[in-house]
Amino acid sequence: MAKPMVILISAIMIFLVLSSCNNNGLTPLIDSRDYVWTLDTLVNTLLITSIWGSSPVDVWAVSPVNNQLYGLWHYDGNKWIPWLKYHPQVWGVYGEALFGFSSNDVWIGGQSISDPGAGLCHWDGTKWGRYFNYNPEPDSFGVVSVHQIWGRRPDDVYAIGRMLYRPKLARNGTSRGSLLHYDGSTWKEVLRTDPGYQYHFYELSGTQKNVYLTEYRENTENRDSSLATLYELSGNHLVKIYSSTLGNGLLSTAVIDDKLYLCVGMANAKIYLYSGGKFIQQFSVNDQNFEGGLWGRNERDIFLHMDNGIAHFNGSDIKYLYKFS
């Protein structure tokens, strides 16, 4: 398990380099796939849940590991180091999410270590500070966490999380999803999902104009009928734009070149572009190893998260770039 995680980190690093290239505004040519791949390692079997970097020589990674000394990592272009082991400080979260805007403006979200709530920490270029703790009903929710962060600007940042009811207060379900917003000075709750068993947001993304959230509602009696729904945020309300049962495949999204892409399914997945209020199919992925994850620069340069490696769509076909050994 450790080796695939290592190579995936390298893939995201390469994407950071590619993202710095300029787009001349013309329709991109079929990508030549002439990348140079290198192997890196954290020398650890941690589950890395999120990576973000301001440049190829400034990359952060988090893991919700119990040993806090190995929960936060930094890469300087030469090597990875467990940040808190070499820079001791009071640390407030089991990190799950990372997002930033520059080398001195980075957010980490996760589950609070000392309180029954979610925690958000901020990097100012010098130190990490505990910035916000979120638990709207401490007597009701035993576990609250943040697992994705995204923003357009430093004063327009969103975070999604999950709140688990205490067992004796399960009511009509066991969990709820939450959406938070940061306006440059304060984090505030925007909305919550209805209570229900395994009701929560699991993806957050956005363009310069819109914010998108994906919600999962599990049906314990018939899992194939569990529902995944993609919403567009309108003010403080959610507008449904796509919905699918798990039997048709779980939903995942990616914003590429400021355009929303939707992936429906995994082994026999269809990839759609959301344009003009419609979902237009772009290509399909017929591979049992496809995990549903997408990222890239434009419609002819899209990476695919495979269970056994990393594949690539170049506008014409799909080929593996790297296979895990």
Short mmCIF file of C-alpha atoms in Angstrom, two decimals:
data_model
loop_
_atom_site.label_atom_id
_atom_site.label_comp_id
_atom_site.label_asym_id
_atom_site.label_seq_id
_atom_site.Cartn_x
_atom_site.Cartn_y
_atom_site.Cartn_z
CA MET A 1 0.00 0.00 0.00
CA ALA A 2 2.81 2.41 0.78
CA LYS A 3 4.39 2.25 -2.70
CA PRO A 4 1.27 3.33 -4.66
CA MET A 5 0.89 6.29 -2.29
CA VAL A 6 4.49 7.27 -2.94
CA ILE A 7 4.09 7.34 -6.73
CA LEU A 8 0.82 9.23 -6.55
CA ILE A 9 2.62 11.95 -4.62
CA SER A 10 5.11 12.23 -7.48
CA ALA A 11 2.25 12.55 -9.96
CA ILE A 12 0.75 15.47 -8.08
CA MET A 13 4.16 17.10 -7.88
CA ILE A 14 4.47 16.90 -11.66
CA PHE A 15 1.01 18.43 -12.02
CA LEU A 16 2.21 21.41 -9.97
CA VAL A 17 4.95 21.98 -12.53
CA LEU A 18 2.57 21.56 -15.46
CA SER A 19 0.05 23.97 -13.94
CA SER A 20 2.62 26.76 -14.08
CA CYS A 21 2.76 26.58 -17.91
CA ASN A 22 0.95 29.30 -19.84
CA ASN A 23 -2.07 28.72 -22.05
CA ASN A 24 -2.05 30.72 -25.29
CA GLY A 25 -5.84 30.56 -25.52
CA LEU A 26 -5.84 28.30 -28.60
CA THR A 27 -7.38 24.83 -28.70
CA PRO A 28 -4.65 22.62 -27.16
CA LEU A 29 -2.89 20.07 -29.31
CA ILE A 30 -3.01 16.39 -28.46
CA ASP A 31 -0.65 16.02 -25.52
CA SER A 32 2.65 14.32 -26.33
CA ARG A 33 3.03 12.79 -22.85
CA ASP A 34 6.76 13.54 -22.81
CA TYR A 35 6.97 13.75 -19.02
CA VAL A 36 9.92 12.84 -16.84
CA TRP A 37 8.85 10.62 -13.94
CA THR A 38 10.78 10.24 -10.72
CA LEU A 39 10.21 8.12 -7.64
CA ASP A 40 10.07 9.70 -4.19
CA THR A 41 9.22 8.34 -0.77
CA LEU A 42 8.23 9.42 2.72
CA VAL A 43 9.83 6.25 4.14
CA ASN A 44 6.57 5.68 5.94
CA THR A 45 3.33 3.75 5.42
CA LEU A 46 1.11 6.72 6.25
CA LEU A 47 -2.18 7.33 4.49
CA ILE A 48 -1.70 10.74 2.85
CA THR A 49 -5.15 12.32 2.47
CA SER A 50 -4.28 15.67 0.89
CA ILE A 51 -1.40 17.44 -0.85
CA TRP A 52 -1.05 21.09 -1.85
CA GLY A 53 1.90 23.18 -2.98
CA SER A 54 2.63 26.75 -4.01
CA SER A 55 5.51 25.56 -6.23
CA PRO A 56 7.59 22.41 -6.88
CA VAL A 57 9.86 23.47 -3.99
CA ASP A 58 7.09 24.19 -1.48
CA VAL A 59 4.67 21.29 -1.03
CA TRP A 60 2.66 20.25 2.05
CA ALA A 61 1.05 16.86 2.79
CA VAL A 62 -1.17 15.77 5.69
CA SER A 63 -2.16 12.48 7.30
CA PRO A 64 -4.70 11.90 10.12
CA VAL A 65 -2.18 9.74 11.96
CA ASN A 66 -2.29 9.44 15.75
CA ASN A 67 1.42 10.23 16.09
CA GLN A 68 1.31 14.00 15.58
CA LEU A 69 5.00 14.19 14.72
CA TYR A 70 4.23 12.44 11.42
CA GLY A 71 0.89 14.05 10.60
CA LEU A 72 2.32 16.97 8.60
CA TRP A 73 5.03 16.79 5.92
CA HIS A 74 6.85 19.38 3.82
CA TYR A 75 8.84 19.05 0.60
CA ASP A 76 11.47 21.68 -0.32
CA GLY A 77 12.36 20.34 -3.75
CA ASN A 78 14.99 17.97 -2.37
CA LYS A 79 13.42 15.91 0.39
CA TRP A 80 10.31 15.36 2.51
CA ILE A 81 10.50 16.01 6.25
CA PRO A 82 7.96 15.46 9.05
CA TRP A 83 7.44 19.15 9.80
CA LEU A 84 6.39 18.95 13.46
CA LYS A 85 9.28 16.63 14.35
CA TYR A 86 11.79 19.30 13.30
CA HIS A 87 9.64 22.36 14.10
CA PRO A 88 7.92 21.53 17.41
CA GLN A 89 4.82 23.56 18.23
CA VAL A 90 1.36 23.14 19.71
CA TRP A 91 -0.67 21.26 17.08
CA GLY A 92 -4.47 21.18 17.01
CA VAL A 93 -5.79 18.77 14.36
CA TYR A 94 -5.60 15.34 12.82
CA GLY A 95 -5.15 16.77 9.34
CA GLU A 96 -7.33 15.59 6.45
CA ALA A 97 -7.54 18.56 4.05
CA LEU A 98 -5.07 21.06 2.57
CA PHE A 99 -5.58 24.12 0.40
CA GLY A 100 -3.68 27.34 -0.10
CA PHE A 101 -3.09 30.42 -2.20
CA SER A 102 0.60 31.17 -1.70
CA SER A 103 3.65 30.15 0.30
CA ASN A 104 2.36 32.20 3.25
CA ASP A 105 -1.36 31.43 3.04
CA VAL A 106 -2.25 27.75 3.53
CA TRP A 107 -5.13 26.05 5.37
CA ILE A 108 -5.32 22.61 7.01
CA GLY A 109 -8.61 21.10 8.14
CA GLY A 110 -9.41 17.96 10.07
CA GLN A 111 -10.62 16.65 13.39
CA SER A 112 -9.66 18.55 16.52
CA ILE A 113 -7.25 16.72 18.79
CA SER A 114 -8.37 18.21 22.10
CA ASP A 115 -12.04 19.07 21.47
CA PRO A 116 -15.01 17.12 20.03
CA GLY A 117 -15.08 19.29 16.96
CA ALA A 118 -13.44 20.14 13.66
CA GLY A 119 -10.26 22.17 13.57
CA LEU A 120 -8.81 24.56 11.00
CA CYS A 121 -5.18 25.70 11.14
CA HIS A 122 -3.49 28.41 9.09
CA TRP A 123 0.10 28.81 7.84
CA ASP A 124 1.30 32.42 7.58
CA GLY A 125 4.73 31.63 6.13
CA THR A 126 6.34 31.36 9.55
CA LYS A 127 4.19 29.14 11.75
CA TRP A 128 0.98 27.11 11.87
CA GLY A 129 -1.70 28.61 14.10
CA ARG A 130 -4.92 27.09 15.43
CA TYR A 131 -7.50 29.37 13.86
CA PHE A 132 -10.98 27.92 14.29
CA ASN A 133 -12.77 25.10 16.12
CA TYR A 134 -16.19 24.06 14.87
CA ASN A 135 -18.86 22.07 16.69
CA PRO A 136 -22.30 23.70 16.47
CA GLU A 137 -23.87 21.31 19.01
CA PRO A 138 -21.25 19.78 21.34
CA ASP A 139 -23.94 17.90 23.27
CA SER A 140 -25.23 16.28 20.07
CA PHE A 141 -22.17 15.67 17.90
CA GLY A 142 -19.37 13.48 19.21
CA VAL A 143 -17.11 13.69 16.15
CA VAL A 144 -16.87 16.64 13.76
CA SER A 145 -14.29 16.87 10.99
CA VAL A 146 -13.28 18.88 7.92
CA HIS A 147 -12.16 16.78 4.95
CA GLN A 148 -11.95 19.20 1.99
CA ILE A 149 -11.10 22.88 1.54
CA TRP A 150 -11.31 25.03 -1.58
CA GLY A 151 -11.38 28.73 -2.32
CA ARG A 152 -11.28 31.36 -5.06
CA ARG A 153 -9.42 33.99 -3.05
CA PRO A 154 -7.94 34.34 0.44
CA ASP A 155 -11.19 36.05 1.51
CA ASP A 156 -13.51 33.50 -0.12
CA VAL A 157 -12.73 30.00 1.15
CA TYR A 158 -15.05 27.02 1.70
CA ALA A 159 -14.72 23.82 3.71
CA ILE A 160 -16.92 20.73 3.93
CA GLY A 161 -17.12 18.31 6.80
CA ARG A 162 -19.08 15.65 8.56
CA MET A 163 -20.76 15.58 11.96
CA LEU A 164 -21.47 12.27 13.72
CA TYR A 165 -24.23 12.15 16.34
CA ARG A 166 -23.45 10.72 19.72
CA PRO A 167 -24.89 7.14 19.76
CA LYS A 168 -27.62 7.88 22.31
CA LEU A 169 -28.77 10.88 20.26
CA ALA A 170 -28.84 9.23 16.84
CA ARG A 171 -32.39 10.53 16.21
CA ASN A 172 -33.32 9.95 12.55
CA GLY A 173 -29.78 9.11 11.49
CA THR A 174 -26.18 9.11 12.53
CA SER A 175 -24.53 11.93 10.60
CA ARG A 176 -24.90 15.28 8.84
CA GLY A 177 -22.76 17.18 6.36
CA SER A 178 -21.72 20.79 6.85
CA LEU A 179 -20.44 23.64 4.69
CA LEU A 180 -18.30 26.42 6.17
CA HIS A 181 -17.12 29.71 4.67
CA TYR A 182 -14.23 32.05 5.46
CA ASP A 183 -14.55 35.72 4.48
CA GLY A 184 -11.01 36.78 5.26
CA SER A 185 -11.56 37.22 8.97
CA THR A 186 -14.06 34.64 10.28
CA TRP A 187 -15.19 31.10 9.56
CA LYS A 188 -18.98 30.63 9.67
CA GLU A 189 -21.41 27.81 8.97
CA VAL A 190 -23.30 28.20 5.68
CA LEU A 191 -25.57 25.14 5.86
CA ARG A 192 -26.00 21.52 6.97
CA THR A 193 -27.49 18.49 5.25
CA ASP A 194 -30.64 16.87 6.61
CA PRO A 195 -29.92 14.26 9.30
CA GLY A 196 -29.76 10.66 8.10
CA TYR A 197 -27.62 7.55 8.04
CA GLN A 198 -24.36 8.31 6.24
CA TYR A 199 -25.57 11.70 4.95
CA HIS A 200 -22.60 13.89 4.23
CA PHE A 201 -20.67 15.92 1.66
CA TYR A 202 -17.65 14.14 0.22
CA GLU A 203 -16.43 16.51 -2.52
CA LEU A 204 -15.98 20.25 -2.86
CA SER A 205 -14.81 22.12 -5.95
CA GLY A 206 -15.45 25.35 -7.79
CA THR A 207 -14.81 27.70 -10.68
CA GLN A 208 -14.43 31.47 -10.64
CA LYS A 209 -18.23 31.75 -10.75
CA ASN A 210 -19.66 28.69 -8.99
CA VAL A 211 -19.17 26.36 -6.03
CA TYR A 212 -20.04 22.64 -6.31
CA LEU A 213 -20.66 20.05 -3.59
CA THR A 214 -21.29 16.32 -3.88
CA GLU A 215 -23.43 14.59 -1.27
CA TYR A 216 -23.78 10.90 -0.44
CA ARG A 217 -26.87 9.34 1.16
CA GLU A 218 -26.51 5.66 1.96
CA ASN A 219 -29.42 3.23 1.85
CA THR A 220 -28.47 0.42 4.24
CA GLU A 221 -31.18 -1.94 2.97
CA ASN A 222 -30.13 -1.66 -0.68
CA ARG A 223 -26.71 -0.11 -1.16
CA ASP A 224 -27.06 0.11 -4.94
CA SER A 225 -29.94 2.52 -4.41
CA SER A 226 -27.79 4.83 -2.26
CA LEU A 227 -27.84 8.28 -3.77
CA ALA A 228 -25.00 10.60 -4.84
CA THR A 229 -26.05 14.14 -5.74
CA LEU A 230 -24.11 17.03 -7.24
CA TYR A 231 -25.20 20.50 -6.14
CA GLU A 232 -24.42 24.04 -7.18
CA LEU A 233 -24.34 26.57 -4.35
CA SER A 234 -26.74 29.49 -4.81
CA GLY A 235 -26.41 31.94 -1.93
CA ASN A 236 -26.95 29.80 1.17
CA HIS A 237 -28.95 27.17 -0.70
CA LEU A 238 -28.12 24.08 -2.76
CA VAL A 239 -29.48 23.55 -6.27
CA LYS A 240 -29.39 19.95 -7.55
CA ILE A 241 -27.80 19.64 -11.00
CA TYR A 242 -27.14 15.88 -11.18
CA SER A 243 -28.07 12.78 -9.22
CA SER A 244 -27.28 9.08 -9.57
CA THR A 245 -27.74 5.90 -7.55
CA LEU A 246 -24.68 3.95 -6.52
CA GLY A 247 -25.79 1.17 -8.84
CA ASN A 248 -25.00 3.51 -11.74
CA GLY A 249 -21.67 4.51 -10.20
CA LEU A 250 -20.44 6.96 -7.61
CA LEU A 251 -19.96 10.59 -8.70
CA SER A 252 -16.66 12.46 -8.63
CA THR A 253 -15.81 15.93 -9.93
CA ALA A 254 -12.81 17.93 -11.08
CA VAL A 255 -12.39 21.52 -12.19
CA ILE A 256 -10.00 21.67 -15.14
CA ASP A 257 -9.23 24.94 -16.91
CA ASP A 258 -12.03 26.55 -14.83
CA LYS A 259 -14.58 24.05 -16.19
CA LEU A 260 -16.48 21.44 -14.20
CA TYR A 261 -15.99 17.80 -15.19
CA LEU A 262 -18.18 15.03 -13.79
CA CYS A 263 -17.16 11.38 -13.64
CA VAL A 264 -20.00 8.86 -13.29
CA GLY A 265 -18.91 5.36 -12.31
CA MET A 266 -15.53 3.70 -12.09
CA ALA A 267 -14.88 0.48 -14.04
CA ASN A 268 -17.13 1.68 -16.89
CA ALA A 269 -17.02 5.40 -16.28
CA LYS A 270 -18.33 8.25 -18.37
CA ILE A 271 -16.70 11.67 -18.18
CA TYR A 272 -18.92 14.72 -18.75
CA LEU A 273 -18.29 18.45 -19.18
CA TYR A 274 -20.84 20.77 -17.54
CA SER A 275 -21.57 23.58 -19.96
CA GLY A 276 -24.63 25.77 -20.49
CA GLY A 277 -26.56 23.91 -17.80
CA LYS A 278 -26.02 20.55 -19.52
CA PHE A 279 -23.69 17.59 -19.05
CA ILE A 280 -21.94 16.72 -22.32
CA GLN A 281 -20.04 13.43 -22.52
CA GLN A 282 -16.35 13.89 -23.42
CA PHE A 283 -14.93 10.36 -23.18
CA SER A 284 -15.28 7.10 -21.29
CA VAL A 285 -12.93 4.95 -19.21
CA ASN A 286 -13.44 1.20 -19.51
CA ASP A 287 -10.91 -0.15 -17.04
CA GLN A 288 -11.68 -2.01 -13.83
CA ASN A 289 -8.68 -0.29 -12.20
CA PHE A 290 -10.09 3.23 -12.62
CA GLU A 291 -10.75 4.85 -9.24
CA GLY A 292 -12.79 7.81 -10.49
CA GLY A 293 -10.27 10.58 -9.82
CA LEU A 294 -9.42 13.26 -12.41
CA TRP A 295 -7.07 16.23 -12.58
CA GLY A 296 -5.28 18.11 -15.34
CA ARG A 297 -4.61 21.34 -17.27
CA ASN A 298 -7.14 21.23 -20.09
CA GLU A 299 -9.47 18.92 -22.02
CA ARG A 300 -6.53 17.24 -23.77
CA ASP A 301 -4.30 16.82 -20.75
CA ILE A 302 -6.20 14.89 -18.06
CA PHE A 303 -4.68 12.48 -15.55
CA LEU A 304 -6.69 9.47 -14.34
CA HIS A 305 -6.36 7.92 -10.89
CA MET A 306 -5.97 4.17 -11.37
CA ASP A 307 -5.79 1.54 -8.66
CA ASN A 308 -2.58 0.20 -10.23
CA GLY A 309 -0.97 3.41 -11.49
CA ILE A 310 -1.63 6.68 -13.30
CA ALA A 311 -3.20 6.95 -16.74
CA HIS A 312 -3.66 9.91 -19.08
CA PHE A 313 -6.22 11.16 -21.60
CA ASN A 314 -4.61 13.32 -24.29
CA GLY A 315 -7.73 14.27 -26.23
CA SER A 316 -7.51 11.15 -28.38
CA ASP A 317 -6.83 8.06 -26.30
CA ILE A 318 -5.98 6.79 -22.81
CA LYS A 319 -2.61 5.31 -21.91
CA TYR A 320 -0.84 4.44 -18.69
CA LEU A 321 1.95 6.85 -17.74
CA TYR A 322 3.13 4.81 -14.78
CA LYS A 323 2.20 1.40 -13.36
CA PHE A 324 2.83 0.47 -9.78
CA SER A 325 5.15 -2.48 -9.35
#
